[in-house]
Coordinates of C-alpha atoms and ligand atoms in Angstrom, one line a residue:
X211 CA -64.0 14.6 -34.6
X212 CA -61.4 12.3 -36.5
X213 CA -63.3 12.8 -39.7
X214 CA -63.1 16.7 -39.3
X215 CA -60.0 17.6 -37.3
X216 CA -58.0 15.1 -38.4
X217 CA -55.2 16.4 -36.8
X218 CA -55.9 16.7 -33.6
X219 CA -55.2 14.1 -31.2
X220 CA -58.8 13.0 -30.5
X221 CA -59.0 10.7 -26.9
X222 CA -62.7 9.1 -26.6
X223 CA -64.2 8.5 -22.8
X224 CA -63.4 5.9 -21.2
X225 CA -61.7 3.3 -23.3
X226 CA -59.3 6.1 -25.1
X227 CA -58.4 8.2 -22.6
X228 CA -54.3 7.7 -22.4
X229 CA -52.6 10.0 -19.9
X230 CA -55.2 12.3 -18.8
X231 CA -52.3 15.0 -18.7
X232 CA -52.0 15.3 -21.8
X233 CA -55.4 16.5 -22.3
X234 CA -56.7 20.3 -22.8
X235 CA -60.1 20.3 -24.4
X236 CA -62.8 18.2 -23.5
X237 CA -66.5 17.9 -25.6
X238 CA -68.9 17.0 -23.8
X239 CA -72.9 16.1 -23.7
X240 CA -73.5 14.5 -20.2
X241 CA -70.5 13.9 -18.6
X242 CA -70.6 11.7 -15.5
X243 CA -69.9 13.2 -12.0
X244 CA -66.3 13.9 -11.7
X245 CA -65.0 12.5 -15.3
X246 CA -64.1 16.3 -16.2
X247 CA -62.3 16.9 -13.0
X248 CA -60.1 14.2 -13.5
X249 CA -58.8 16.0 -16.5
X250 CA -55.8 18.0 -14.7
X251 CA -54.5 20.3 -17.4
X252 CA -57.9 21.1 -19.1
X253 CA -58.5 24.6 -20.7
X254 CA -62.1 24.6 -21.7
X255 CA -64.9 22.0 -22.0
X256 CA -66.9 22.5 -25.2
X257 CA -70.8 21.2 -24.7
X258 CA -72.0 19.3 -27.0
X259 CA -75.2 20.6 -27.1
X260 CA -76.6 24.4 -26.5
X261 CA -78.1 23.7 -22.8
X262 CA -75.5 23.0 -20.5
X263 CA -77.3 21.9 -17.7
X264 CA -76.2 18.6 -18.0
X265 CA -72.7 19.6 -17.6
X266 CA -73.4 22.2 -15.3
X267 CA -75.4 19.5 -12.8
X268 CA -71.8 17.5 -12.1
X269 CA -71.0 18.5 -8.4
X270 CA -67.2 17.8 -9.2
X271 CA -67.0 20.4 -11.9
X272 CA -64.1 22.9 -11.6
X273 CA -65.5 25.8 -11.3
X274 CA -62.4 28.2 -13.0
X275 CA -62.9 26.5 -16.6
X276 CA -65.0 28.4 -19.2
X277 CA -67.4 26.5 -21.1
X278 CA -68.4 27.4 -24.9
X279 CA -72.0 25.8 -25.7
X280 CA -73.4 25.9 -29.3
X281 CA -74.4 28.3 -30.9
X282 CA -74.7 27.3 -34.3
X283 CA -76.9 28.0 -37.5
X284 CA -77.6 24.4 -38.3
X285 CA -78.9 23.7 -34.7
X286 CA -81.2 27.0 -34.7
X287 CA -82.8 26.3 -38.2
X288 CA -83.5 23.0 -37.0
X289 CA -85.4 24.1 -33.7
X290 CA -87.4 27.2 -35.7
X291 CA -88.7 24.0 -38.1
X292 CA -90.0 22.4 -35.2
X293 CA -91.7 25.8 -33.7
X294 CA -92.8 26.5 -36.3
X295 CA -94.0 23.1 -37.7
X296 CA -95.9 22.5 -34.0
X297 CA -97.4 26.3 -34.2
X298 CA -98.7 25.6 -37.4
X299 CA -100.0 22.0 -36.8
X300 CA -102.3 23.1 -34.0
X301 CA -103.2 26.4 -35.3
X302 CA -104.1 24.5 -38.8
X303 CA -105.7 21.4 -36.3
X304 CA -104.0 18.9 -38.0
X305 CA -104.4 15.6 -35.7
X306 CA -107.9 16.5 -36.4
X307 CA -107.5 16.5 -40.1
X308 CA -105.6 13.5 -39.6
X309 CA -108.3 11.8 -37.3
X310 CA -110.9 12.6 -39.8
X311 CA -108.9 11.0 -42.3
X312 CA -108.5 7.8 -40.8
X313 CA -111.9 7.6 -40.1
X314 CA -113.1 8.5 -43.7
X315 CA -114.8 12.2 -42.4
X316 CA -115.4 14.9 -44.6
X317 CA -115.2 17.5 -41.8
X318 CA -114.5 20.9 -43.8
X319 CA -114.7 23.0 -40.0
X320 CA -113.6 27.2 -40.6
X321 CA -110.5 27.5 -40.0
X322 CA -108.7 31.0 -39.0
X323 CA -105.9 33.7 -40.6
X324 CA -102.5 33.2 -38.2
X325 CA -103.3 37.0 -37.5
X326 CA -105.8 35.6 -35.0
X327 CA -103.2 33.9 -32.9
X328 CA -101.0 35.1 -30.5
X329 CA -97.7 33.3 -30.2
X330 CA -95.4 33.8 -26.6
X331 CA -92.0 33.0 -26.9
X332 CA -90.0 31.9 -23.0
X333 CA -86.5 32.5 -23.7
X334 CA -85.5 35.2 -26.4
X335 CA -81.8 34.0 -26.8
X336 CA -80.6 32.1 -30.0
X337 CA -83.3 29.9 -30.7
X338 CA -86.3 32.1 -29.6
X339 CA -85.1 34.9 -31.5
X340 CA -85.0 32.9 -34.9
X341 CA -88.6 31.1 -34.0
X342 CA -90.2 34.4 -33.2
X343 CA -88.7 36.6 -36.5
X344 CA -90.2 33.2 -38.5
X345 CA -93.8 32.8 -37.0
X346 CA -93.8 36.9 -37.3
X347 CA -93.3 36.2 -41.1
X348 CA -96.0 33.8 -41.3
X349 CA -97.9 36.3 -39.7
X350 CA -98.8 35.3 -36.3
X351 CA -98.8 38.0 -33.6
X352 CA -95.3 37.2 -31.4
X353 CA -94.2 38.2 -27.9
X354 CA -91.3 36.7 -26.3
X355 CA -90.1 37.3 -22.6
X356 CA -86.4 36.9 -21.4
X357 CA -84.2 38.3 -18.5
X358 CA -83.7 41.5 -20.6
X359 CA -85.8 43.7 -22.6
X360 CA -85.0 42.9 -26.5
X361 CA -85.7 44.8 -29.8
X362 CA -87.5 43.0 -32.4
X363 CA -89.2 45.0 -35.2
X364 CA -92.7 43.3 -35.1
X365 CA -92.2 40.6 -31.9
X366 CA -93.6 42.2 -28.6
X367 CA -90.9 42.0 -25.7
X368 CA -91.6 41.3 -22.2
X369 CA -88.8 41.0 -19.8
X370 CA -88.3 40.0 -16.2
X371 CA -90.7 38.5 -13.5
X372 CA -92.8 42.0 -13.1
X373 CA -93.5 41.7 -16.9
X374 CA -94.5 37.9 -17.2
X375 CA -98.3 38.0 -16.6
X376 CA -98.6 40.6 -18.6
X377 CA -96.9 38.4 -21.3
X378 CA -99.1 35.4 -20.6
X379 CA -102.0 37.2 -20.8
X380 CA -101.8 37.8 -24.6
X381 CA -100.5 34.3 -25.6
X382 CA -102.9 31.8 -26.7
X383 CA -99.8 29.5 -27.5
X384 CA -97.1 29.5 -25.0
X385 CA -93.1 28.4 -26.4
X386 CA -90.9 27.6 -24.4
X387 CA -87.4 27.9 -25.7
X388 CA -86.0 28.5 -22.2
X389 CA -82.7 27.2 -21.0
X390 CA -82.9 24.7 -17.3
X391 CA -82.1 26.8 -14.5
X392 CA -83.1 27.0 -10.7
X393 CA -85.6 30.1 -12.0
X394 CA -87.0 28.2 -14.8
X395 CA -87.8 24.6 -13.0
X396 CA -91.3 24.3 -13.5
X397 CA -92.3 27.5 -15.1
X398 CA -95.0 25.7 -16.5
X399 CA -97.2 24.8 -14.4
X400 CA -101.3 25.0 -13.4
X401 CA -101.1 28.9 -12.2
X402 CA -99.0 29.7 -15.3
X403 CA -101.5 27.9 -17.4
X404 CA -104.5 29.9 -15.8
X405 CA -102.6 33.0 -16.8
X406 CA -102.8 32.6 -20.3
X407 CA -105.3 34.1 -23.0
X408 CA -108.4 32.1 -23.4
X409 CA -109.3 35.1 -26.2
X410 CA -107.3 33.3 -28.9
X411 CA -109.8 30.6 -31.8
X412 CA -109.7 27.6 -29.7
X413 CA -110.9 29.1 -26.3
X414 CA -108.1 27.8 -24.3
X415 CA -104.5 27.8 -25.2
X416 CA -101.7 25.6 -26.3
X417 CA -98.3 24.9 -24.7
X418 CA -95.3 23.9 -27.0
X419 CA -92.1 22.9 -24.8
X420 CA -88.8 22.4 -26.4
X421 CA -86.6 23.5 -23.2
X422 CA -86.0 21.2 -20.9
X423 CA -88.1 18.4 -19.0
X424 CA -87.5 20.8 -15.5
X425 CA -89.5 23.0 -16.7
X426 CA -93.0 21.7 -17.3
X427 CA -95.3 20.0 -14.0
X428 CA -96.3 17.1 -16.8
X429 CA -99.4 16.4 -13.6
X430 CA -100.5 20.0 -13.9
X431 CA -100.6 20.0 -17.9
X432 CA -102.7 16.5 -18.0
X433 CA -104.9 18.1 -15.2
X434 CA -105.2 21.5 -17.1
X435 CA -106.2 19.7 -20.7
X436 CA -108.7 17.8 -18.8
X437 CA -110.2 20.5 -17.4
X438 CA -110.3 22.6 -20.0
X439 CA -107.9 25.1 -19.0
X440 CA -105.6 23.6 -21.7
X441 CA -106.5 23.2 -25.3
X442 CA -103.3 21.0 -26.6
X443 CA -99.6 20.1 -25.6
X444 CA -96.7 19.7 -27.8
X445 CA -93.8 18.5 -25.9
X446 CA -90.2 17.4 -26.7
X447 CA -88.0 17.5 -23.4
X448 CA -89.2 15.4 -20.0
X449 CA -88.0 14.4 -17.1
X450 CA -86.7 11.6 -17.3
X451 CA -86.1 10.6 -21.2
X452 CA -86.6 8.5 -22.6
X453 CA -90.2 9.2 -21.2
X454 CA -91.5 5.9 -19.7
X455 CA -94.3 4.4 -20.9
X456 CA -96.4 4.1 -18.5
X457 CA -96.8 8.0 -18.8
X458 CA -99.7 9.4 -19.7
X459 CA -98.8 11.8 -21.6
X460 CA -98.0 9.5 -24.4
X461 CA -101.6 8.2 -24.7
X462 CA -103.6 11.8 -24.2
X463 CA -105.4 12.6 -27.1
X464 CA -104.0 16.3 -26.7
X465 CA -101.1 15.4 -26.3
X466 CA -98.1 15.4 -29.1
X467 CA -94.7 13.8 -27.4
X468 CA -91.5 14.2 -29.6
X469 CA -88.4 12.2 -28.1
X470 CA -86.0 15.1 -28.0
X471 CA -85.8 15.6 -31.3
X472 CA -86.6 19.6 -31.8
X473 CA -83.4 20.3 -32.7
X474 CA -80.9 17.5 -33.4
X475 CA -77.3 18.1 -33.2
X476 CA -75.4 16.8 -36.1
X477 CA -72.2 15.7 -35.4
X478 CA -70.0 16.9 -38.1
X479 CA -71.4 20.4 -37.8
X480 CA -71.2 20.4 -33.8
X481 CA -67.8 18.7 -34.3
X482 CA -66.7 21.4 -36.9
X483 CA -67.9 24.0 -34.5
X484 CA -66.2 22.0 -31.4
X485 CA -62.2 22.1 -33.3
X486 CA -62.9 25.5 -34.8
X487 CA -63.4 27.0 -31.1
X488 CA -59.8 24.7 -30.4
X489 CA -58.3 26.3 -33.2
X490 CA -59.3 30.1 -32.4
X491 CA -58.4 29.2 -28.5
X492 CA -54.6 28.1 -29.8
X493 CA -54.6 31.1 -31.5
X494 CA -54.9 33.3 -28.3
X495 CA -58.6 34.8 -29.4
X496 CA -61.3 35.1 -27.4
X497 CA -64.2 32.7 -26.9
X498 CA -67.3 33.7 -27.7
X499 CA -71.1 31.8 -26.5
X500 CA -69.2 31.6 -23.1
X501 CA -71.6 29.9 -20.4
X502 CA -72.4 32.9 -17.8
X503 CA -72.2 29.5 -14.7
X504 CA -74.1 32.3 -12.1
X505 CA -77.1 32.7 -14.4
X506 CA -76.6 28.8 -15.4
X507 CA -77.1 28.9 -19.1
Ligands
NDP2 P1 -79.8 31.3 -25.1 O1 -78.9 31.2 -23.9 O2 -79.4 31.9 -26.3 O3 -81.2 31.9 -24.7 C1 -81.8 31.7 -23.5 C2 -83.0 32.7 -23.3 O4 -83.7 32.4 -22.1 C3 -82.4 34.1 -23.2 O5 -83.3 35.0 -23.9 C4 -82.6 34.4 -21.7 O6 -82.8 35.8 -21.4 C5 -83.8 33.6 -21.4 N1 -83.9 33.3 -20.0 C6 -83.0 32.6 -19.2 N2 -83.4 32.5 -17.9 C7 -84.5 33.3 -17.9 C8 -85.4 33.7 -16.8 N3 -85.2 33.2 -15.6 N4 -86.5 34.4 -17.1 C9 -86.7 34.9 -18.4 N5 -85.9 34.6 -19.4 C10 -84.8 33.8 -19.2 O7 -80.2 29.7 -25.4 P2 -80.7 29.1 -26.8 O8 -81.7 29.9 -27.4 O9 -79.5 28.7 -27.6 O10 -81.3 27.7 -26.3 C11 -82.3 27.7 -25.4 C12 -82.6 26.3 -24.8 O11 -83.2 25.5 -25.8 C13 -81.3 25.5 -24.4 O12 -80.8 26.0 -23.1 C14 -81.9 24.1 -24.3 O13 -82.4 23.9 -23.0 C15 -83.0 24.1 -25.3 N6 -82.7 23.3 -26.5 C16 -83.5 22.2 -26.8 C17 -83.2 21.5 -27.9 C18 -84.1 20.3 -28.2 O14 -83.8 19.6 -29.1 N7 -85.3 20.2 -27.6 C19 -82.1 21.7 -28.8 C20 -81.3 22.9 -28.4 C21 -81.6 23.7 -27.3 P3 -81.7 36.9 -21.8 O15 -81.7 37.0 -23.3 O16 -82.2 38.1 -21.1 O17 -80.4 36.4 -21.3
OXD3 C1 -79.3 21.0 -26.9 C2 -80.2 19.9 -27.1 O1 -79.3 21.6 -25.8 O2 -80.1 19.1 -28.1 O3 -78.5 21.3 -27.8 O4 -81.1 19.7 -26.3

Protein backbone atom coordinates (compact mmCIF):
# COMPACT_ATOMS: atom_id res chain seq x y z
CA UNK A 1 0.00 0.00 0.00
CA UNK A 2 3.13 2.34 0.99
CA UNK A 3 4.71 1.44 -2.32
CA UNK A 4 1.49 2.64 -4.26
CA UNK A 5 -0.32 5.25 -2.26
CA UNK A 6 2.42 6.73 -0.80
CA UNK A 7 0.48 9.28 0.62
CA UNK A 8 -1.95 7.86 2.42
CA UNK A 9 -1.48 7.19 5.94
CA UNK A 10 -1.31 3.40 5.78
CA UNK A 11 -1.89 1.71 9.61
CA UNK A 12 -1.06 -2.30 9.50
CA UNK A 13 -3.15 -4.77 11.94
CA UNK A 14 -2.20 -5.08 14.96
CA UNK A 15 1.15 -3.68 15.67
CA UNK A 16 0.42 -0.27 13.59
CA UNK A 17 -2.84 0.54 14.49
CA UNK A 18 -2.40 4.12 16.38
CA UNK A 19 -5.72 5.76 17.41
CA UNK A 20 -8.30 3.65 15.88
CA UNK A 21 -10.22 7.02 15.33
CA UNK A 22 -8.44 8.16 13.13
CA UNK A 23 -9.13 5.45 10.79
CA UNK A 24 -11.70 5.42 7.69
CA UNK A 25 -10.85 2.68 5.27
CA UNK A 26 -9.96 -0.63 6.19
CA UNK A 27 -8.50 -3.70 3.58
CA UNK A 28 -9.12 -6.55 4.47
CA UNK A 29 -8.66 -10.54 3.66
CA UNK A 30 -9.78 -12.46 6.84
CA UNK A 31 -10.23 -10.20 9.49
CA UNK A 32 -10.62 -11.63 12.96
CA UNK A 33 -14.00 -11.49 14.83
CA UNK A 34 -14.60 -8.03 15.95
CA UNK A 35 -11.17 -6.25 14.65
CA UNK A 36 -13.40 -4.20 12.08
CA UNK A 37 -15.81 -3.13 14.66
CA UNK A 38 -13.35 -1.71 16.72
CA UNK A 39 -12.69 0.70 13.94
CA UNK A 40 -15.27 3.58 15.19
CA UNK A 41 -15.17 6.09 12.25
CA UNK A 42 -14.82 3.62 9.35
CA UNK A 43 -16.44 4.36 5.88
CA UNK A 44 -15.95 1.25 3.87
CA UNK A 45 -13.89 -2.00 4.18
CA UNK A 46 -12.23 -2.86 0.97
CA UNK A 47 -11.78 -6.93 0.60
CA UNK A 48 -8.91 -8.03 -0.28
CA UNK A 49 -9.94 -10.68 -2.37
CA UNK A 50 -13.25 -11.03 -4.65
CA UNK A 51 -15.25 -13.58 -2.21
CA UNK A 52 -16.09 -11.86 0.78
CA UNK A 53 -17.15 -14.58 2.78
CA UNK A 54 -14.44 -14.36 5.04
CA UNK A 55 -15.28 -10.93 5.92
CA UNK A 56 -18.83 -11.53 5.78
CA UNK A 57 -18.52 -14.74 8.44
CA UNK A 58 -17.30 -12.05 11.42
CA UNK A 59 -20.43 -11.98 13.72
CA UNK A 60 -19.26 -8.46 15.00
CA UNK A 61 -19.42 -6.90 11.58
CA UNK A 62 -21.38 -3.52 11.39
CA UNK A 63 -23.84 -4.18 9.35
CA UNK A 64 -24.34 -0.23 7.79
CA UNK A 65 -20.74 -0.21 6.18
CA UNK A 66 -20.55 -1.02 2.42
CA UNK A 67 -17.95 -3.34 1.24
CA UNK A 68 -16.16 -3.00 -2.36
CA UNK A 69 -14.64 -6.65 -3.32
CA UNK A 70 -12.37 -6.96 -6.40
CA UNK A 71 -13.21 -6.89 -9.43
CA UNK A 72 -10.21 -6.54 -11.32
CA UNK A 73 -8.79 -7.67 -14.78
CA UNK A 74 -5.52 -9.03 -13.49
CA UNK A 75 -7.43 -11.35 -10.93
CA UNK A 76 -10.04 -12.55 -13.76
CA UNK A 77 -7.30 -13.40 -16.44
CA UNK A 78 -5.56 -15.25 -13.86
CA UNK A 79 -8.66 -17.57 -12.85
CA UNK A 80 -9.80 -18.02 -16.86
CA UNK A 81 -5.90 -19.56 -17.13
CA UNK A 82 -6.64 -21.90 -14.58
CA UNK A 83 -10.28 -22.95 -16.17
CA UNK A 84 -9.10 -23.16 -18.85
CA UNK A 85 -5.65 -24.80 -18.18
CA UNK A 86 -7.68 -27.64 -15.90
CA UNK A 87 -10.51 -28.01 -18.85
CA UNK A 88 -7.95 -28.59 -21.25
CA UNK A 89 -5.71 -30.96 -19.13
CA UNK A 90 -8.41 -33.49 -18.63
CA UNK A 91 -10.06 -33.09 -21.86
CA UNK A 92 -6.41 -33.56 -23.56
CA UNK A 93 -5.84 -36.47 -20.47
CA UNK A 94 -2.67 -35.15 -19.57
CA UNK A 95 -1.82 -36.96 -16.10
CA UNK A 96 -2.13 -39.82 -18.43
CA UNK A 97 0.26 -38.51 -20.91
CA UNK A 98 2.39 -37.69 -18.08
CA UNK A 99 1.99 -41.28 -16.34
CA UNK A 100 2.89 -42.84 -19.66
CA UNK A 101 5.85 -40.73 -19.74
CA UNK A 102 7.26 -41.65 -16.56
CA UNK A 103 6.81 -44.99 -17.21
CA UNK A 104 8.51 -45.02 -20.74
CA UNK A 105 4.69 -45.91 -22.65
CA UNK A 106 4.18 -45.20 -26.08
CA UNK A 107 0.36 -45.03 -25.50
CA UNK A 108 -0.86 -42.99 -28.71
CA UNK A 109 -4.91 -43.48 -27.34
CA UNK A 110 -7.68 -41.16 -29.95
CA UNK A 111 -8.16 -38.39 -28.51
CA UNK A 112 -11.38 -36.04 -29.26
CA UNK A 113 -12.22 -32.28 -30.97
CA UNK A 114 -13.32 -29.87 -27.75
CA UNK A 115 -16.67 -29.75 -29.76
CA UNK A 116 -17.36 -33.03 -28.13
CA UNK A 117 -17.40 -31.67 -24.66
CA UNK A 118 -19.72 -29.90 -22.89
CA UNK A 119 -18.44 -27.31 -20.37
CA UNK A 120 -21.04 -26.02 -17.30
CA UNK A 121 -20.12 -22.98 -15.69
CA UNK A 122 -21.79 -22.39 -11.60
CA UNK A 123 -21.64 -18.81 -11.20
CA UNK A 124 -21.84 -16.50 -14.34
CA UNK A 125 -20.52 -13.26 -12.62
CA UNK A 126 -16.91 -11.86 -13.31
CA UNK A 127 -14.92 -14.76 -13.46
CA UNK A 128 -17.43 -17.23 -15.02
CA UNK A 129 -18.24 -14.85 -17.65
CA UNK A 130 -14.45 -14.52 -18.83
CA UNK A 131 -13.91 -18.54 -18.40
CA UNK A 132 -16.90 -19.31 -20.41
CA UNK A 133 -16.39 -16.54 -23.49
CA UNK A 134 -12.55 -18.36 -23.48
CA UNK A 135 -13.40 -22.18 -23.46
CA UNK A 136 -16.29 -21.04 -26.20
CA UNK A 137 -13.32 -19.79 -28.28
CA UNK A 138 -11.48 -22.85 -27.97
CA UNK A 139 -14.46 -24.37 -28.96
CA UNK A 140 -15.94 -26.31 -26.32
CA UNK A 141 -19.78 -26.25 -26.04
CA UNK A 142 -20.47 -23.81 -22.75
CA UNK A 143 -23.44 -23.39 -20.42
CA UNK A 144 -23.33 -21.50 -17.32
CA UNK A 145 -26.06 -21.16 -14.57
CA UNK A 146 -26.43 -18.12 -12.13
CA UNK A 147 -29.26 -16.39 -10.10
CA UNK A 148 -30.29 -14.49 -13.36
CA UNK A 149 -30.71 -15.43 -16.85
CA UNK A 150 -27.52 -13.87 -18.86
CA UNK A 151 -26.81 -13.24 -22.58
CA UNK A 152 -23.81 -14.68 -24.00
CA UNK A 153 -23.62 -15.07 -27.82
CA UNK A 154 -22.58 -18.75 -28.01
CA UNK A 155 -22.60 -19.86 -23.93
CA UNK A 156 -26.03 -21.52 -23.04
CA UNK A 157 -27.62 -19.83 -19.87
CA UNK A 158 -29.46 -21.54 -17.22
CA UNK A 159 -30.67 -19.61 -14.28
CA UNK A 160 -32.22 -20.32 -10.98
CA UNK A 161 -33.04 -23.58 -9.01
CA UNK A 162 -35.96 -24.70 -11.58
CA UNK A 163 -33.30 -24.50 -14.41
CA UNK A 164 -30.32 -26.39 -12.69
CA UNK A 165 -30.91 -30.06 -13.67
CA UNK A 166 -31.56 -29.15 -16.76
CA UNK A 167 -28.03 -27.48 -16.76
CA UNK A 168 -26.39 -30.51 -15.29
CA UNK A 169 -27.67 -32.66 -17.58
CA UNK A 170 -25.68 -31.35 -20.61
CA UNK A 171 -22.33 -30.85 -18.71
CA UNK A 172 -19.79 -33.45 -18.87
CA UNK A 173 -17.41 -31.04 -16.95
CA UNK A 174 -18.90 -29.13 -14.17
CA UNK A 175 -17.01 -25.37 -13.04
CA UNK A 176 -17.65 -24.01 -10.33
CA UNK A 177 -16.89 -20.43 -10.14
CA UNK A 178 -19.57 -19.80 -7.52
CA UNK A 179 -19.21 -17.35 -4.71
CA UNK A 180 -19.76 -19.09 -0.62
CA UNK A 181 -23.14 -18.52 0.46
CA UNK A 182 -25.80 -20.37 2.63
CA UNK A 183 -27.43 -21.54 -1.12
CA UNK A 184 -24.22 -22.65 -2.43
CA UNK A 185 -22.70 -24.75 0.70
CA UNK A 186 -22.32 -28.00 -0.68
CA UNK A 187 -23.72 -27.68 -4.18
CA UNK A 188 -21.53 -30.31 -5.08
CA UNK A 189 -22.32 -33.16 -3.85
CA UNK A 190 -23.28 -37.14 -4.74
CA UNK A 191 -27.11 -36.19 -6.12
CA UNK A 192 -25.59 -33.23 -8.03
CA UNK A 193 -22.95 -35.53 -9.39
CA UNK A 194 -25.56 -38.22 -10.52
CA UNK A 195 -27.23 -35.36 -12.45
CA UNK A 196 -24.56 -34.77 -14.74
CA UNK A 197 -24.13 -36.02 -18.48
CA UNK A 198 -22.45 -39.32 -18.72
CA UNK A 199 -22.86 -38.71 -22.83
CA UNK A 200 -19.70 -36.67 -22.95
CA UNK A 201 -15.91 -38.97 -24.31
CA UNK A 202 -14.98 -40.21 -20.99
CA UNK A 203 -18.42 -41.76 -19.87
CA UNK A 204 -18.56 -40.05 -16.65
CA UNK A 205 -17.83 -36.42 -15.94
CA UNK A 206 -15.35 -34.10 -14.44
CA UNK A 207 -15.72 -31.54 -11.62
CA UNK A 208 -13.40 -28.44 -11.56
CA UNK A 209 -13.85 -26.29 -8.22
CA UNK A 210 -12.31 -22.98 -7.92
CA UNK A 211 -15.14 -21.46 -5.51
CA UNK A 212 -14.87 -22.03 -2.23
CA UNK A 213 -14.10 -25.29 0.00
CA UNK A 214 -18.18 -24.88 1.31
CA UNK A 215 -19.17 -25.90 -1.55
CA UNK A 216 -17.89 -29.36 -2.51
CA UNK A 217 -18.91 -32.73 -0.01
CA UNK A 218 -14.93 -33.83 -0.60
CA UNK A 219 -16.60 -37.67 0.94
CA UNK A 220 -19.20 -37.60 -1.85
CA UNK A 221 -16.61 -36.74 -4.70
CA UNK A 222 -14.03 -39.55 -3.41
CA UNK A 223 -17.16 -41.95 -3.20
CA UNK A 224 -18.43 -40.76 -6.67
CA UNK A 225 -14.81 -41.28 -8.52
CA UNK A 226 -14.65 -44.65 -7.00
CA UNK A 227 -17.67 -45.61 -8.10
CA UNK A 228 -17.58 -44.58 -11.25
CA UNK A 229 -20.02 -41.84 -11.13
CA UNK A 230 -17.02 -39.44 -11.44
CA UNK A 231 -14.40 -39.48 -14.02
CA UNK A 232 -11.75 -36.74 -12.49
CA UNK A 233 -11.53 -33.85 -9.87
CA UNK A 234 -9.72 -30.74 -10.16
CA UNK A 235 -9.97 -28.79 -7.02
CA UNK A 236 -8.40 -25.58 -5.63
CA UNK A 237 -10.57 -24.32 -2.54
CA UNK A 238 -11.25 -26.82 0.71
CA UNK A 239 -12.37 -26.76 3.88
CA UNK A 240 -10.11 -26.25 5.84
CA UNK A 241 -6.75 -24.91 3.87
CA UNK A 242 -4.22 -25.67 4.00
CA UNK A 243 -5.85 -29.12 3.29
CA UNK A 244 -4.40 -31.62 5.75
CA UNK A 245 -2.60 -34.34 4.78
CA UNK A 246 -4.01 -36.98 5.94
CA UNK A 247 -6.77 -36.15 3.24
CA UNK A 248 -7.36 -38.33 0.71
CA UNK A 249 -7.92 -36.28 -1.78
CA UNK A 250 -4.32 -35.50 -2.09
CA UNK A 251 -3.35 -39.18 -2.84
CA UNK A 252 -6.38 -40.17 -5.35
CA UNK A 253 -5.19 -40.91 -8.58
CA UNK A 254 -8.21 -38.67 -10.01
CA UNK A 255 -7.57 -36.30 -8.08
CA UNK A 256 -5.69 -32.89 -9.01
CA UNK A 257 -5.43 -30.53 -5.63
CA UNK A 258 -4.12 -26.89 -6.21
CA UNK A 259 -3.46 -24.95 -2.83
CA UNK A 260 -5.65 -21.95 -3.65
CA UNK A 261 -3.85 -20.86 -6.17
CA UNK A 262 -6.58 -20.37 -9.24
CA UNK A 263 -6.36 -16.92 -9.11
CA UNK A 264 -3.72 -15.17 -7.02
CA UNK A 265 -4.16 -11.76 -5.93
CA UNK A 266 -1.18 -9.63 -6.58
CA UNK A 267 -0.71 -7.10 -4.19
CA UNK A 268 0.32 -4.09 -6.10
CA UNK A 269 -2.60 -4.45 -8.44
CA UNK A 270 -5.18 -5.34 -5.56
CA UNK A 271 -3.47 -2.45 -3.60
CA UNK A 272 -3.74 -0.04 -6.73
CA UNK A 273 -7.33 -1.10 -7.00
CA UNK A 274 -7.81 -0.88 -2.93
CA UNK A 275 -6.43 3.37 -2.95
CA UNK A 276 -8.07 4.08 -6.25
CA UNK A 277 -11.64 3.07 -4.68
CA UNK A 278 -10.23 5.60 -1.50
CA UNK A 279 -9.51 8.09 -3.91
CA UNK A 280 -12.92 8.00 -5.95
CA UNK A 281 -14.81 7.67 -2.35
CA UNK A 282 -12.95 11.19 -1.22
CA UNK A 283 -14.13 12.46 -4.23
CA UNK A 284 -17.85 12.00 -3.39
CA UNK A 285 -18.39 9.18 -6.43
CA UNK A 286 -20.06 6.23 -6.13
CA UNK A 287 -18.70 2.83 -5.40
CA UNK A 288 -19.04 0.35 -7.74
CA UNK A 289 -18.55 -4.01 -7.13
CA UNK A 290 -20.54 -3.14 -3.91
CA UNK A 291 -21.18 -6.47 -1.88
CA UNK A 292 -25.19 -7.01 -2.11
CA UNK A 293 -24.65 -8.58 2.22
CA UNK A 294 -28.54 -10.24 1.78
CA UNK A 295 -27.41 -12.29 -1.24
CA UNK A 296 -23.86 -12.69 0.56
CA UNK A 297 -21.57 -12.18 -2.30
P1 LIG B 1 -19.47 -12.57 -8.98
O1 LIG B 1 -20.17 -12.04 -7.78
O2 LIG B 1 -19.15 -11.65 -10.10
O3 LIG B 1 -20.28 -13.80 -9.60
C1 LIG B 1 -20.94 -14.74 -8.82
C2 LIG B 1 -21.84 -15.54 -9.74
O4 LIG B 1 -22.45 -16.59 -8.97
C3 LIG B 1 -22.99 -14.70 -10.32
O5 LIG B 1 -23.20 -15.07 -11.66
C4 LIG B 1 -24.19 -15.11 -9.47
O6 LIG B 1 -25.43 -15.02 -10.15
C5 LIG B 1 -23.85 -16.56 -9.22
N1 LIG B 1 -24.57 -17.07 -8.03
C6 LIG B 1 -24.45 -16.67 -6.75
N2 LIG B 1 -25.28 -17.37 -5.96
C7 LIG B 1 -25.94 -18.21 -6.77
C8 LIG B 1 -26.95 -19.20 -6.55
N3 LIG B 1 -27.44 -19.45 -5.33
N4 LIG B 1 -27.40 -19.88 -7.62
C9 LIG B 1 -26.92 -19.64 -8.86
N5 LIG B 1 -25.96 -18.72 -9.14
C10 LIG B 1 -25.48 -18.03 -8.10
O7 LIG B 1 -18.14 -13.25 -8.41
P2 LIG B 1 -16.75 -13.50 -9.18
O8 LIG B 1 -17.02 -14.10 -10.50
O9 LIG B 1 -15.91 -12.29 -9.11
O10 LIG B 1 -16.09 -14.59 -8.21
C11 LIG B 1 -16.73 -15.80 -7.95
C12 LIG B 1 -16.08 -16.54 -6.81
O11 LIG B 1 -14.82 -17.07 -7.22
C13 LIG B 1 -15.71 -15.69 -5.59
O12 LIG B 1 -16.84 -15.44 -4.77
C14 LIG B 1 -14.70 -16.59 -4.89
O13 LIG B 1 -15.36 -17.47 -4.02
C15 LIG B 1 -14.08 -17.37 -6.05
N6 LIG B 1 -12.69 -17.00 -6.28
C16 LIG B 1 -11.73 -17.97 -6.09
C17 LIG B 1 -10.41 -17.69 -6.32
C18 LIG B 1 -9.37 -18.75 -6.23
O14 LIG B 1 -8.18 -18.44 -6.31
N7 LIG B 1 -9.77 -20.01 -6.10
C19 LIG B 1 -9.97 -16.35 -6.70
C20 LIG B 1 -11.06 -15.41 -6.89
C21 LIG B 1 -12.36 -15.74 -6.68
P3 LIG B 1 -26.00 -13.60 -10.68
O15 LIG B 1 -25.08 -13.21 -11.83
O16 LIG B 1 -27.36 -13.89 -11.13
O17 LIG B 1 -25.89 -12.65 -9.52
C1 LIG C 1 -10.54 -14.39 -3.93
C2 LIG C 1 -9.61 -15.52 -3.71
O1 LIG C 1 -11.71 -14.51 -3.55
O2 LIG C 1 -8.39 -15.33 -3.93
O3 LIG C 1 -10.11 -13.38 -4.49
O4 LIG C 1 -10.02 -16.61 -3.35
Amino acid sequence: MKKVAPDLDVRVWPDQMGNVADIEYCAAWLPPPGVVKSLPNLKVIMSLGAGVDAILKDPTLPHDIPIVRVNDPDLTGRMTEYIVLHVLMHHRQQRRIDDNQRNKIWDSFPTHAARELSVGIMGLGVMGVDSAIKLRDIGFRVAGWSRSLKDIPGVESFAGAEEFDAFLARTDVLVSLLPATRDTDGIINRATIRKLSRKGPFGAPIVINAGRGRQQVSDDILAALDAGELHAATLDVFVPEPLPPYSPLWTHPRVTVTPHCAADSDPETICAYVAANIAKHQRGEKLKNLVDRARGY
